[in-house]
Short mmCIF file of C-alpha atoms in Angstrom, two decimals:
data_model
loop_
_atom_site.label_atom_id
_atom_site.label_comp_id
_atom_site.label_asym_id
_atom_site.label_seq_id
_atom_site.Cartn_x
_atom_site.Cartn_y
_atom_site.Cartn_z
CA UNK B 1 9.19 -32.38 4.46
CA UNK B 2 11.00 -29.96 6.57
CA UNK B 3 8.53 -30.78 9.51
CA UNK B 4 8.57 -34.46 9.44
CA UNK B 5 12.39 -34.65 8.66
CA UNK B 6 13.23 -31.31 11.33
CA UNK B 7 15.92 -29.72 9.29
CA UNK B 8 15.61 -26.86 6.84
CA UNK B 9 18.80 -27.80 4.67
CA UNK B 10 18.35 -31.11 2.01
CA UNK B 11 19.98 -32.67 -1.01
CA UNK B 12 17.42 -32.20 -3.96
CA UNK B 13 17.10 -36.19 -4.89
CA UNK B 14 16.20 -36.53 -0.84
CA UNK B 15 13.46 -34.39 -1.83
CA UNK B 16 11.93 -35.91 -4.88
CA UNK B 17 11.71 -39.37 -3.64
CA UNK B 18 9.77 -38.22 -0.30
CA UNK B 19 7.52 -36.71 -2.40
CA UNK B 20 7.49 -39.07 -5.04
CA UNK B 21 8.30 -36.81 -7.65
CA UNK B 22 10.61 -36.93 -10.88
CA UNK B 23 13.68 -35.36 -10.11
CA UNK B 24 13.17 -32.87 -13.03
CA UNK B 25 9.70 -32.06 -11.29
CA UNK B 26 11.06 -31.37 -8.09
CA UNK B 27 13.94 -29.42 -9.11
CA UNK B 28 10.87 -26.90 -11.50
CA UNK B 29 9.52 -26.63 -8.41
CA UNK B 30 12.57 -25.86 -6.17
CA UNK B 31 13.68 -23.02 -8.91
CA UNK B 32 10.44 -21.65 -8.70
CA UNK B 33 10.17 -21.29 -4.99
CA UNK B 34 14.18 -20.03 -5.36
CA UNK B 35 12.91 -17.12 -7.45
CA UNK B 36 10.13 -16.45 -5.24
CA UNK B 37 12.87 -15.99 -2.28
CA UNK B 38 11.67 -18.63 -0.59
CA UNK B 39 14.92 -20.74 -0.18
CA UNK B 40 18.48 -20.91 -2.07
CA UNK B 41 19.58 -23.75 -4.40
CA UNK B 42 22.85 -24.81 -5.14
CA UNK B 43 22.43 -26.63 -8.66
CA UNK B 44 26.30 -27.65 -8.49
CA UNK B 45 25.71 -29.93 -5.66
CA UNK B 46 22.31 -30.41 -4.97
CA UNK B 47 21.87 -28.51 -1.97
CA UNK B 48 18.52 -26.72 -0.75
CA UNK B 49 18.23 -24.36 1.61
CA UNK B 50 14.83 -23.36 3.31
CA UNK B 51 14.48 -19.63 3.94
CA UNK B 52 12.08 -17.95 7.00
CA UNK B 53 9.96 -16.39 4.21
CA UNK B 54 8.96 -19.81 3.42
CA UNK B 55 7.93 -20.40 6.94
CA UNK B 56 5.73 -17.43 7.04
CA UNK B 57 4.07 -18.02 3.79
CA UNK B 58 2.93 -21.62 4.66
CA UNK B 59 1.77 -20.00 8.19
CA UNK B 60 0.20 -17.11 6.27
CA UNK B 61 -1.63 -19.27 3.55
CA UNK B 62 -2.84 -21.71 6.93
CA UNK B 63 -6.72 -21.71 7.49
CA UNK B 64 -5.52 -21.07 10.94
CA UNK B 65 -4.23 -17.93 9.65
CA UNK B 66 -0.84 -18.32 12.18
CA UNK B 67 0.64 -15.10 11.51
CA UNK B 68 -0.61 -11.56 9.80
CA UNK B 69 0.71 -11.05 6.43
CA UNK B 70 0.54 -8.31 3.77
CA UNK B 71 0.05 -8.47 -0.64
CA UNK B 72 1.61 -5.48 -1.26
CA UNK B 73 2.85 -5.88 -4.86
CA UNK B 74 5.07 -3.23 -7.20
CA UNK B 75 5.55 -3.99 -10.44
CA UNK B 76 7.90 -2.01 -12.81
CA UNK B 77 7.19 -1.59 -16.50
CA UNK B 78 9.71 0.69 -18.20
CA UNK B 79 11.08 1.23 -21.36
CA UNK B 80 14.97 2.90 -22.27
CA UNK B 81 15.61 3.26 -18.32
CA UNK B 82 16.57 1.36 -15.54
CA UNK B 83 13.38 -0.23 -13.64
CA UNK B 84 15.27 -0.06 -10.01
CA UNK B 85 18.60 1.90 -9.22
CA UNK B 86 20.06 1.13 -5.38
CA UNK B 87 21.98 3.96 -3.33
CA UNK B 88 24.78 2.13 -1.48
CA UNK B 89 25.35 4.82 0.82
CA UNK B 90 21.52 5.31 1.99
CA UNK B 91 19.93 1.66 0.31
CA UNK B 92 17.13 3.74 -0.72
CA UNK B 93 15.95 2.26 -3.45
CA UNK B 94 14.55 4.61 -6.36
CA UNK B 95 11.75 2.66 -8.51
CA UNK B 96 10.44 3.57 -11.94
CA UNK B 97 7.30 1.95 -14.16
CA UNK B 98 5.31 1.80 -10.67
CA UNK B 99 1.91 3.16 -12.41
CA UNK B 100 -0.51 1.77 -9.36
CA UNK B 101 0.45 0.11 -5.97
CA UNK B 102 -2.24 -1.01 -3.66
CA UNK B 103 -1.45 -1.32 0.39
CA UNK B 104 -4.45 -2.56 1.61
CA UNK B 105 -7.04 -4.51 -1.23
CA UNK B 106 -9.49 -5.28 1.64
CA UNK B 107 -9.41 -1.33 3.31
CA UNK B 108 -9.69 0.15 -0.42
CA UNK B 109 -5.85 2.25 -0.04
CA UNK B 110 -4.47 2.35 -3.73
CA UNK B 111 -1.50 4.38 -4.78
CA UNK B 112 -0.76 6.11 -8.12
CA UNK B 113 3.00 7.41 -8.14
CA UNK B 114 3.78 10.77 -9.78
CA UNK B 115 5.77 9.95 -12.98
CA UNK B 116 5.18 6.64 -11.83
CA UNK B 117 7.95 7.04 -9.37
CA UNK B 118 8.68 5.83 -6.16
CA UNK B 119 11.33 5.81 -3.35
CA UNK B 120 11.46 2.32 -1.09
CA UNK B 121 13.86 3.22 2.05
CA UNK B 122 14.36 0.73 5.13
CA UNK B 123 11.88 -2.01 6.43
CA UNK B 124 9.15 -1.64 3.42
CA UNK B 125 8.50 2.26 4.30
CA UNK B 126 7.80 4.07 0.55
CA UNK B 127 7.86 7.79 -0.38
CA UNK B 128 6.11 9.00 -2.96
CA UNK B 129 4.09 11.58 -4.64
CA UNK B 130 1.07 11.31 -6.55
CA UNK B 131 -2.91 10.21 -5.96
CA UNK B 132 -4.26 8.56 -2.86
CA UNK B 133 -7.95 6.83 -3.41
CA UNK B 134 -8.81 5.53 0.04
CA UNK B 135 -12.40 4.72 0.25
CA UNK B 136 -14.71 7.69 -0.27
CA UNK B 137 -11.24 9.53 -0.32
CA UNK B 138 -8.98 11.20 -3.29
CA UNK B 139 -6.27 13.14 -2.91
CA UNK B 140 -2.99 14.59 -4.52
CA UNK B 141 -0.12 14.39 -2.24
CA UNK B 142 3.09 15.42 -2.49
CA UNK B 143 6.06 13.62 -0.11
CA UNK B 144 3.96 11.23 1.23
CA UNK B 145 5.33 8.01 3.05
CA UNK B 146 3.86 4.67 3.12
CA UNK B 147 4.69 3.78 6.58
CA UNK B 148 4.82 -0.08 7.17
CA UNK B 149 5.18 -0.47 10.87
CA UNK B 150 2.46 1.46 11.86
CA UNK B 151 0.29 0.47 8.41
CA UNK B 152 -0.23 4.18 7.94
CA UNK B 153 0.04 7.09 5.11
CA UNK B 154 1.54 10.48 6.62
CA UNK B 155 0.97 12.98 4.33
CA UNK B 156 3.02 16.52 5.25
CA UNK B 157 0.82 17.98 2.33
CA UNK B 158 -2.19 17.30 0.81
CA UNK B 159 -2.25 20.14 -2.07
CA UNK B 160 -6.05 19.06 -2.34
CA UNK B 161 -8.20 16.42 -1.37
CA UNK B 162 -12.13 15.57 -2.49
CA UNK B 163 -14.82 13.09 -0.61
CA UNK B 164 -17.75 11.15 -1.99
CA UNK B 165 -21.25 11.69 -0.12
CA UNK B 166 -24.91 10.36 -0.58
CA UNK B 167 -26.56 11.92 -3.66
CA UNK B 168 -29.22 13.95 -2.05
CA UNK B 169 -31.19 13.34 -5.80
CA UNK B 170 -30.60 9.81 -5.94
CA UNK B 171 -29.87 8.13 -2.68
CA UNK B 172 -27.99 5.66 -2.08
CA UNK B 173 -25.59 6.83 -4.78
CA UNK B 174 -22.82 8.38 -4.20
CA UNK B 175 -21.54 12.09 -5.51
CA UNK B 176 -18.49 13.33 -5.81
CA UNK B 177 -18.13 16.81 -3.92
CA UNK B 178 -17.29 19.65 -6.51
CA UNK B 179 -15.36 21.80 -4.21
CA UNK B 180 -11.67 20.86 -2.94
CA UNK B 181 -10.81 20.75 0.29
CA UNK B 182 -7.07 22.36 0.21
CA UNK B 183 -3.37 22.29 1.99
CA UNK B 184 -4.18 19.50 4.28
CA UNK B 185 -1.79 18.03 6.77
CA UNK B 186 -2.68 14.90 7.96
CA UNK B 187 -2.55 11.07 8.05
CA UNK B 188 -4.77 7.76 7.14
CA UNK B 189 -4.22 5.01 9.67
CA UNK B 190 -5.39 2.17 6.83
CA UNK B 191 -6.03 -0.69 9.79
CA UNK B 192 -4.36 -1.37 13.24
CA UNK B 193 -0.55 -2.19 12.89
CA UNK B 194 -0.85 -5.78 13.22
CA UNK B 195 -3.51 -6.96 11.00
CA UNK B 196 -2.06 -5.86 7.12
CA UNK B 197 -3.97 -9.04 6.11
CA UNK B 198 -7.45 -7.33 7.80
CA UNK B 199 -7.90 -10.94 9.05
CA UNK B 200 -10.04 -9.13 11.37
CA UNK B 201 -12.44 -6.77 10.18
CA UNK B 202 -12.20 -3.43 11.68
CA UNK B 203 -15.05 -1.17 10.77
CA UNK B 204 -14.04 1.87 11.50
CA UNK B 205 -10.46 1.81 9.26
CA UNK B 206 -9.45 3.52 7.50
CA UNK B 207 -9.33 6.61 9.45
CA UNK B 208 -8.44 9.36 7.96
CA UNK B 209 -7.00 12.76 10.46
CA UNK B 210 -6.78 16.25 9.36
CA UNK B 211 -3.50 17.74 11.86
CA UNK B 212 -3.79 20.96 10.77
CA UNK B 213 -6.15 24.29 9.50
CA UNK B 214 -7.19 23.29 6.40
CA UNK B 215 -8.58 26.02 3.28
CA UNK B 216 -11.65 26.09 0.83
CA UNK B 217 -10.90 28.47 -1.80
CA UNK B 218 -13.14 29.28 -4.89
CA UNK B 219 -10.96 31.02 -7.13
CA UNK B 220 -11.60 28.62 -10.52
CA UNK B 221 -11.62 29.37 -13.87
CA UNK B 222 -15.30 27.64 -14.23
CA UNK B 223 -16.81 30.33 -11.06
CA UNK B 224 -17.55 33.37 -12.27
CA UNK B 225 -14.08 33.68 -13.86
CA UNK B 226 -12.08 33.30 -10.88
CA UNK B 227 -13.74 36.55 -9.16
CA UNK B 228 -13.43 35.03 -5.73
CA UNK B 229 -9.46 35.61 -4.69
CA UNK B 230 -8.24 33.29 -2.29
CA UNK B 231 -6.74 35.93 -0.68
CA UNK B 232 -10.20 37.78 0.18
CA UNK B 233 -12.38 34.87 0.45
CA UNK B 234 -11.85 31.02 1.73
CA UNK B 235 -14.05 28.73 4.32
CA UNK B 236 -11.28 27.85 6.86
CA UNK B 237 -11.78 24.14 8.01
CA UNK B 238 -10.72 22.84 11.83
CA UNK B 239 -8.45 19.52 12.28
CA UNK B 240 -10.86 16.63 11.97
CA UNK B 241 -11.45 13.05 12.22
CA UNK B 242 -13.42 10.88 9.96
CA UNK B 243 -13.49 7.19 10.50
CA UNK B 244 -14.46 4.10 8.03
CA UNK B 245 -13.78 6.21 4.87
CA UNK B 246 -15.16 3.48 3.05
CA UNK B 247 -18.96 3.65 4.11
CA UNK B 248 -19.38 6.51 6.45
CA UNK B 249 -22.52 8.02 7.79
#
């Protein structure tokens, strides 16, 4: 309608008789795309304003896939506490209930918040601690930001991190490693900046890049009673690379 008609603002009954609908129809429909953000209705007079999002969403949804898009979803479930509180002065916005997030459904990057907390600031970025599973990857983070720009994770600390490998019994299975690898600092690039939607399939994303020295300790209660001090024995592991965490060799 807004395409053959070229305007983006319309009077509701316009609307229903152009698409030859019941005015109580169209108007369902108009309140439901209003809640979805996708335009503004002013029930007093009639009036229905088309937002961008709407735009995108149609050029999104296209088979000729226009523009890239994202389906990040976070959904708060709380009980006796506020499910989103807004700081004026920063417009960080602190969300509770957030028990899993996913940032990437195609790439395998899923999110479980510590306390089920997280912290959305500016332009999408989110902070959070918690578990990372990306691909073959799991990890326990702590400050880690979501950033949206660059469709990236940078993670200042990685208290410890495991890998899944080829069962050497029982190929092609894959086994958990038993051993941590620990205090990681690092990042995982999920898919190139401009393709959230991974339209395009990139093989080797997600990436995931160890910055800095990282430490193998084996000072648990299950190994030999915690006889090996991490002070007086560790494997000390270089900064590394290892691409397409989801299937790699």
């Amino acid at each position: 309608y807004t395409r053959k008609e070229h305007l983006n603002e319309f009077y509701i009954d316009e609307f229903s008789k152009f698409i030859r609908m019941d005015l109580g129809q169209a108007k369902l429909m108009i309140h439901n795309l209003a809640k979805s953000g996708m335009l503004t209705f002013n029930e007093g007079n009639g009036r229905v304003f088309v937002k961008g999002k709407l735009i995108d969403y149609v050029k999104a949804k296209s088979k000729a896939k226009n523009i890239d898009y994202d389906a990040i979803n976070l959904v708060s479930a709380t009980q006796n506490q506020s499910n989103a509180i807004l700081d004026l002065k920063t417009l960080d916005m602190s969300m509770e209930g957030v028990s899993k997030f996913i940032v990437s459904d195609s790439q395998k990057v899923a999110i479980y918040p510590k306390n089920q907390h997280v912290t959305i600031r500016k332009n999408r970025n989110i902070v959070f601690d918690g578990y990372i599973n990306a691909g073959k990857f799991e990890m326990i983070v702590t400050n880690c930001t979501f950033d949206y720009d660059q469709f990236k994770l940078d993670l200042p600390q990685i208290d410890s991190m495991w890998f899944s490998v080829t069962s050497f019994t029982n190929p092609p299975n894959w086994e958990k490693i038993k051993t941590p690898i620990n205090n990681l600092v690092g990042e995982i690039l999920i898919d190139k900046p401009d393709n959230h939607s991974s339209q395009k399939k990139n093989k080797e994303y997600p990436i995931f890049n160890s910055k800095e020295i990282s430490y193998v300790y084996y000072d648990y209660p299950q190994i030999y009673n915690k006889v090996y001090d991490r002070n007086k024995f560790y494997y000390k592991v270089d900064p590394f690379i290892i691409d397409s965490v989801n299937d790699f060799s």
